[in-house]
Each structure stands twice: as C-alpha cells, then as structure tokens.
Amino acid sequence: MTMRAKILEIKPEVHYDSTTYEQIVVIELSNGKKMGLFDYDMHTTPDMIGNSKDLIILAFLPKQVEKLTVIEPRIEPAPEKPADWKNHTFYGKIKKIGVADEWHEGEFKYKNLVLLNVGEGEILVDFDEETLKMVKEGDYIKISALRPDLLDIR
C-alpha cells in the first residue's frame, strides 16, 4: 500500500518562531510530474531530499468521486499549483475496501479506508459512509482530494 516517489523539497507550512509544526513535501512521480503532500506529522527530514522512498499517502476529504469505465490509473497534480498540497486528482481501480487504520488512535482512526491503485502505486482514500455505499472492489474511480496526507515513509 505504498507509492514510490522521489522527495524533492520540504517547505514549512505552519511555522512559528524557529519551529516548523507542519510541512509540505514536494515529490516527483515516476512520470516526472511533481506534486505536494501535506506532512502534518513531520515524517520527512532534510536528509531524505533527493532520495526515492516508499510513501503511504492518504487522499483525505475526497470530493467529486466519480465512477468510470476502464481507465488508465494515474495521478494528475493540480494544474495551477502542483507543488501545493491541494486538489490533486487521482484515477484508479479500487483494490480493497476496509483497510485497517494503523496510523491513528482512538477517535482519530479512519473507519472507511479504501486502497486505490493509481498506477504509480497504491494510495489510501478516506470515504464517507454515503460514498462507500456507491463503490465496490474492482470499480474504476476518479477523485479529487482536498488534501493528500503523507501518513508514513517506509
């Protein structure tokens, strides 16, 4: 459930005094496209820049979920600001519904995680109950995510 990508840059997102609390990580996909991820737990360190890593990505707050016929799985970074963490579009095939959330505890655990093959690898998507009822394993979908989160680096 990872996606391999090269880490290009780390940009402070929430910064106070001399401390960064949240950051944007700019990655390069295997097709050369660049996109930003929200790294709220500060997983990425400066020594990772320039290296390829296996990333666990969560498409958080998906909007415009659309079922499609067969498509080419891919990621389309936001055309206006690809290095930002907002509004990237993911095309993929649902591989599994009901992935366990091993990254959060208690009330913060995601209950409706879906594993989506996006061609570059696999990402997790957090669906609400209503959307979850509309899809099944094997469906091809297109989603725009308000925020792709970097959950972990392996």
GROMACS .gro file of N, CA and C in nm, residues 15-101:
model
  261
   15HIS      N    1   0.453   2.748   1.074
   15HIS     CA    2   0.585   2.782   1.128
   15HIS      C    3   0.566   2.895   1.230
   16TYR      N    4   0.625   2.878   1.345
   16TYR     CA    5   0.619   2.982   1.447
   16TYR      C    6   0.755   2.995   1.513
   17ASP      N    7   0.802   3.118   1.522
   17ASP     CA    8   0.933   3.144   1.579
   17ASP      C    9   1.035   3.067   1.495
   18SER      N   10   1.108   2.976   1.552
   18SER     CA   11   1.207   2.900   1.474
   18SER      C   12   1.166   2.753   1.461
   19THR      N   13   1.037   2.723   1.486
   19THR     CA   14   0.991   2.585   1.482
   19THR      C   15   0.886   2.566   1.373
   20THR      N   16   0.903   2.458   1.296
   20THR     CA   17   0.804   2.419   1.196
   20THR      C   18   0.720   2.307   1.256
   21TYR      N   19   0.588   2.323   1.249
   21TYR     CA   20   0.496   2.225   1.307
   21TYR      C   21   0.430   2.136   1.202
   22GLU      N   22   0.414   2.187   1.081
   22GLU     CA   23   0.360   2.110   0.970
   22GLU      C   24   0.432   2.157   0.844
   23GLN      N   25   0.442   2.065   0.745
   23GLN     CA   26   0.519   2.099   0.627
   23GLN      C   27   0.456   2.042   0.501
   24ILE      N   28   0.499   2.097   0.389
   24ILE     CA   29   0.462   2.046   0.258
   24ILE      C   30   0.585   1.972   0.204
   25VAL      N   31   0.562   1.854   0.150
   25VAL     CA   32   0.669   1.778   0.088
   25VAL      C   33   0.639   1.770  -0.062
   26VAL      N   34   0.733   1.814  -0.143
   26VAL     CA   35   0.716   1.807  -0.287
   26VAL      C   36   0.786   1.681  -0.335
   27ILE      N   37   0.710   1.599  -0.410
   27ILE     CA   38   0.765   1.473  -0.460
   27ILE      C   39   0.762   1.473  -0.613
   28GLU      N   40   0.844   1.385  -0.670
   28GLU     CA   41   0.842   1.364  -0.815
   28GLU      C   42   0.795   1.222  -0.841
   29LEU      N   43   0.690   1.209  -0.923
   29LEU     CA   44   0.637   1.079  -0.960
   29LEU      C   45   0.726   1.016  -1.066
   30SER      N   46   0.706   0.889  -1.094
   30SER     CA   47   0.791   0.819  -1.191
   30SER      C   48   0.778   0.877  -1.332
   31ASN      N   49   0.666   0.945  -1.360
   31ASN     CA   50   0.648   1.006  -1.492
   31ASN      C   51   0.705   1.148  -1.499
   32GLY      N   52   0.773   1.191  -1.392
   32GLY     CA   53   0.836   1.323  -1.390
   32GLY      C   54   0.749   1.435  -1.337
   33LYS      N   55   0.619   1.408  -1.316
   33LYS     CA   56   0.531   1.513  -1.263
   33LYS      C   57   0.562   1.535  -1.115
   34LYS      N   58   0.545   1.660  -1.073
   34LYS     CA   59   0.569   1.696  -0.933
   34LYS      C   60   0.436   1.725  -0.866
   35MET      N   61   0.428   1.691  -0.736
   35MET     CA   62   0.309   1.721  -0.658
   35MET      C   63   0.344   1.739  -0.512
   36GLY      N   64   0.263   1.815  -0.441
   36GLY     CA   65   0.285   1.838  -0.299
   36GLY      C   66   0.197   1.750  -0.214
   37LEU      N   67   0.248   1.716  -0.096
   37LEU     CA   68   0.174   1.638   0.004
   37LEU      C   69   0.179   1.714   0.136
   38PHE      N   70   0.074   1.701   0.215
   38PHE     CA   71   0.070   1.763   0.346
   38PHE      C   72   0.132   1.665   0.446
   39ASP      N   73   0.238   1.707   0.512
   39ASP     CA   74   0.311   1.623   0.607
   39ASP      C   75   0.292   1.681   0.748
   40TYR      N   76   0.176   1.654   0.806
   40TYR     CA   77   0.142   1.713   0.936
   40TYR      C   78   0.216   1.650   1.053
   41ASP      N   79   0.269   1.530   1.035
   41ASP     CA   80   0.345   1.464   1.142
   41ASP      C   81   0.495   1.476   1.124
   42MET      N   82   0.537   1.554   1.026
   42MET     CA   83   0.679   1.582   1.004
   42MET      C   84   0.762   1.455   0.982
   43HIS      N   85   0.711   1.365   0.897
   43HIS     CA   86   0.782   1.241   0.866
   43HIS      C   87   0.909   1.265   0.784
   44THR      N   88   0.905   1.366   0.699
   44THR     CA   89   1.013   1.389   0.605
   44THR      C   90   1.122   1.475   0.668
   45THR      N   91   1.246   1.431   0.653
   45THR     CA   92   1.360   1.503   0.709
   45THR      C   93   1.451   1.550   0.594
   46PRO      N   94   1.529   1.655   0.618
   46PRO     CA   95   1.613   1.709   0.509
   46PRO      C   96   1.707   1.607   0.446
   47ASP      N   97   1.752   1.508   0.520
   47ASP     CA   98   1.843   1.410   0.462
   47ASP      C   99   1.775   1.318   0.360
   48MET      N  100   1.642   1.323   0.351
   48MET     CA  101   1.568   1.242   0.253
   48MET      C  102   1.559   1.310   0.116
   49ILE      N  103   1.588   1.438   0.110
   49ILE     CA  104   1.576   1.512  -0.016
   49ILE      C  105   1.670   1.452  -0.121
   50GLY      N  106   1.615   1.428  -0.239
   50GLY     CA  107   1.692   1.368  -0.347
   50GLY      C  108   1.684   1.217  -0.352
   51ASN      N  109   1.622   1.157  -0.251
   51ASN     CA  110   1.611   1.011  -0.244
   51ASN      C  111   1.470   0.965  -0.277
   52SER      N  112   1.459   0.846  -0.334
   52SER     CA  113   1.329   0.784  -0.359
   52SER      C  114   1.290   0.703  -0.236
   53LYS      N  115   1.164   0.716  -0.196
   53LYS     CA  116   1.114   0.649  -0.076
   53LYS      C  117   0.977   0.587  -0.106
   54ASP      N  118   0.941   0.488  -0.027
   54ASP     CA  119   0.808   0.429  -0.033
   54ASP      C  120   0.718   0.508   0.062
   55LEU      N  121   0.617   0.573   0.006
   55LEU     CA  122   0.531   0.663   0.082
   55LEU      C  123   0.393   0.602   0.100
   56ILE      N  124   0.336   0.623   0.216
   56ILE     CA  125   0.195   0.588   0.239
   56ILE      C  126   0.119   0.720   0.236
   57ILE      N  127   0.029   0.731   0.137
   57ILE     CA  128  -0.043   0.855   0.112
   57ILE      C  129  -0.192   0.832   0.135
   58LEU      N  130  -0.255   0.926   0.201
   58LEU     CA  131  -0.399   0.923   0.224
   58LEU      C  132  -0.463   1.040   0.150
   59ALA      N  133  -0.555   1.009   0.059
   59ALA     CA  134  -0.634   1.113  -0.006
   59ALA      C  135  -0.746   1.148   0.092
   60PHE      N  136  -0.726   1.256   0.166
   60PHE     CA  137  -0.817   1.297   0.272
   60PHE      C  138  -0.918   1.397   0.217
   61LEU      N  139  -1.041   1.386   0.261
   61LEU     CA  140  -1.151   1.472   0.216
   61LEU      C  141  -1.168   1.468   0.065
   62PRO      N  142  -1.193   1.346   0.011
   62PRO     CA  143  -1.213   1.339  -0.134
   62PRO      C  144  -1.343   1.409  -0.173
   63LYS      N  145  -1.339   1.474  -0.286
   63LYS     CA  146  -1.459   1.538  -0.340
   63LYS      C  147  -1.473   1.493  -0.485
   64GLN      N  148  -1.587   1.513  -0.542
   64GLN     CA  149  -1.610   1.477  -0.682
   64GLN      C  150  -1.570   1.333  -0.712
   65VAL      N  151  -1.620   1.239  -0.632
   65VAL     CA  152  -1.595   1.098  -0.658
   65VAL      C  153  -1.682   1.056  -0.775
   66GLU      N  154  -1.619   0.998  -0.877
   66GLU     CA  155  -1.690   0.963  -0.998
   66GLU      C  156  -1.652   0.822  -1.040
   67LYS      N  157  -1.752   0.736  -1.061
   67LYS     CA  158  -1.726   0.602  -1.113
   67LYS      C  159  -1.706   0.612  -1.264
   68LEU      N  160  -1.607   0.536  -1.314
   68LEU     CA  161  -1.574   0.541  -1.456
   68LEU      C  162  -1.569   0.400  -1.513
   69THR      N  163  -1.568   0.391  -1.646
   69THR     CA  164  -1.539   0.263  -1.708
   69THR      C  165  -1.388   0.247  -1.700
   70VAL      N  166  -1.333   0.149  -1.764
   70VAL     CA  167  -1.190   0.123  -1.756
   70VAL      C  168  -1.111   0.249  -1.790
   71ILE      N  169  -1.014   0.281  -1.708
   71ILE     CA  170  -0.930   0.400  -1.728
   71ILE      C  171  -0.784   0.363  -1.704
   72GLU      N  172  -0.696   0.451  -1.743
   72GLU     CA  173  -0.555   0.434  -1.712
   72GLU      C  174  -0.530   0.494  -1.574
   73PRO      N  175  -0.493   0.412  -1.476
   73PRO     CA  176  -0.465   0.467  -1.343
   73PRO      C  177  -0.353   0.571  -1.351
   74ARG      N  178  -0.375   0.683  -1.282
   74ARG     CA  179  -0.275   0.790  -1.286
   74ARG      C  180  -0.307   0.896  -1.181
   75ILE      N  181  -0.210   0.984  -1.163
   75ILE     CA  182  -0.228   1.099  -1.076
   75ILE      C  183  -0.211   1.224  -1.161
   76GLU      N  184  -0.303   1.317  -1.145
   76GLU     CA  185  -0.293   1.446  -1.212
   76GLU      C  186  -0.278   1.553  -1.105
   77PRO      N  187  -0.155   1.602  -1.082
   77PRO     CA  188  -0.137   1.710  -0.985
   77PRO      C  189  -0.219   1.833  -1.025
   78ALA      N  190  -0.259   1.910  -0.926
   78ALA     CA  191  -0.336   2.033  -0.952
   78ALA      C  192  -0.263   2.119  -1.053
   79PRO      N  193  -0.327   2.155  -1.165
   79PRO     CA  194  -0.255   2.227  -1.270
   79PRO      C  195  -0.208   2.367  -1.229
   80GLU      N  196  -0.283   2.433  -1.141
   80GLU     CA  197  -0.245   2.569  -1.102
   80GLU      C  198  -0.122   2.571  -1.010
   81LYS      N  199  -0.122   2.481  -0.913
   81LYS     CA  200  -0.013   2.477  -0.815
   81LYS      C  201   0.020   2.332  -0.782
   82PRO      N  202   0.091   2.262  -0.869
   82PRO     CA  203   0.119   2.120  -0.843
   82PRO      C  204   0.203   2.094  -0.719
   83ALA      N  205   0.288   2.189  -0.680
   83ALA     CA  206   0.374   2.167  -0.563
   83ALA      C  207   0.303   2.198  -0.432
   84ASP      N  208   0.178   2.243  -0.440
   84ASP     CA  209   0.098   2.265  -0.321
   84ASP      C  210   0.029   2.132  -0.285
   85TRP      N  211  -0.036   2.126  -0.169
   85TRP     CA  212  -0.098   2.000  -0.126
   85TRP      C  213  -0.248   1.996  -0.152
   86LYS      N  214  -0.300   2.085  -0.233
   86LYS     CA  215  -0.445   2.092  -0.252
   86LYS      C  216  -0.489   2.046  -0.390
   87ASN      N  217  -0.602   1.973  -0.391
   87ASN     CA  218  -0.680   1.948  -0.512
   87ASN      C  219  -0.612   1.868  -0.622
   88HIS      N  220  -0.535   1.767  -0.588
   88HIS     CA  221  -0.482   1.675  -0.688
   88HIS      C  222  -0.592   1.576  -0.726
   89THR      N  223  -0.586   1.523  -0.847
   89THR     CA  224  -0.686   1.429  -0.895
   89THR      C  225  -0.621   1.292  -0.913
   90PHE      N  226  -0.692   1.189  -0.866
   90PHE     CA  227  -0.643   1.052  -0.870
   90PHE      C  228  -0.741   0.966  -0.950
   91TYR      N  229  -0.686   0.890  -1.045
   91TYR     CA  230  -0.765   0.794  -1.123
   91TYR      C  231  -0.713   0.656  -1.087
   92GLY      N  232  -0.802   0.565  -1.051
   92GLY     CA  233  -0.752   0.434  -1.014
   92GLY      C  234  -0.860   0.329  -1.001
   93LYS      N  235  -0.814   0.210  -0.969
   93LYS     CA  236  -0.900   0.094  -0.950
   93LYS      C  237  -0.901   0.057  -0.803
   94ILE      N  238  -1.021   0.041  -0.748
   94ILE     CA  239  -1.032   0.005  -0.606
   94ILE      C  240  -0.983  -0.138  -0.588
   95LYS      N  241  -0.880  -0.152  -0.507
   95LYS     CA  242  -0.821  -0.283  -0.482
   95LYS      C  243  -0.880  -0.348  -0.358
   96LYS      N  244  -0.910  -0.267  -0.255
   96LYS     CA  245  -0.964  -0.323  -0.131
   96LYS      C  246  -1.046  -0.216  -0.058
   97ILE      N  247  -1.156  -0.259  -0.001
   97ILE     CA  248  -1.239  -0.173   0.084
   97ILE      C  249  -1.225  -0.224   0.226
   98GLY      N  250  -1.207  -0.133   0.321
   98GLY     CA  251  -1.198  -0.173   0.461
   98GLY      C  252  -1.056  -0.196   0.509
   99VAL      N  253  -0.962  -0.114   0.465
   99VAL     CA  254  -0.823  -0.123   0.511
   99VAL      C  255  -0.817  -0.072   0.655
  100ALA      N  256  -0.747  -0.145   0.742
  100ALA     CA  257  -0.734  -0.104   0.883
  100ALA      C  258  -0.643   0.018   0.895
  101ASP      N  259  -0.683   0.111   0.978
  101ASP     CA  260  -0.604   0.232   1.004
  101ASP      C  261  -0.505   0.202   1.115
   0.00000   0.00000   0.00000
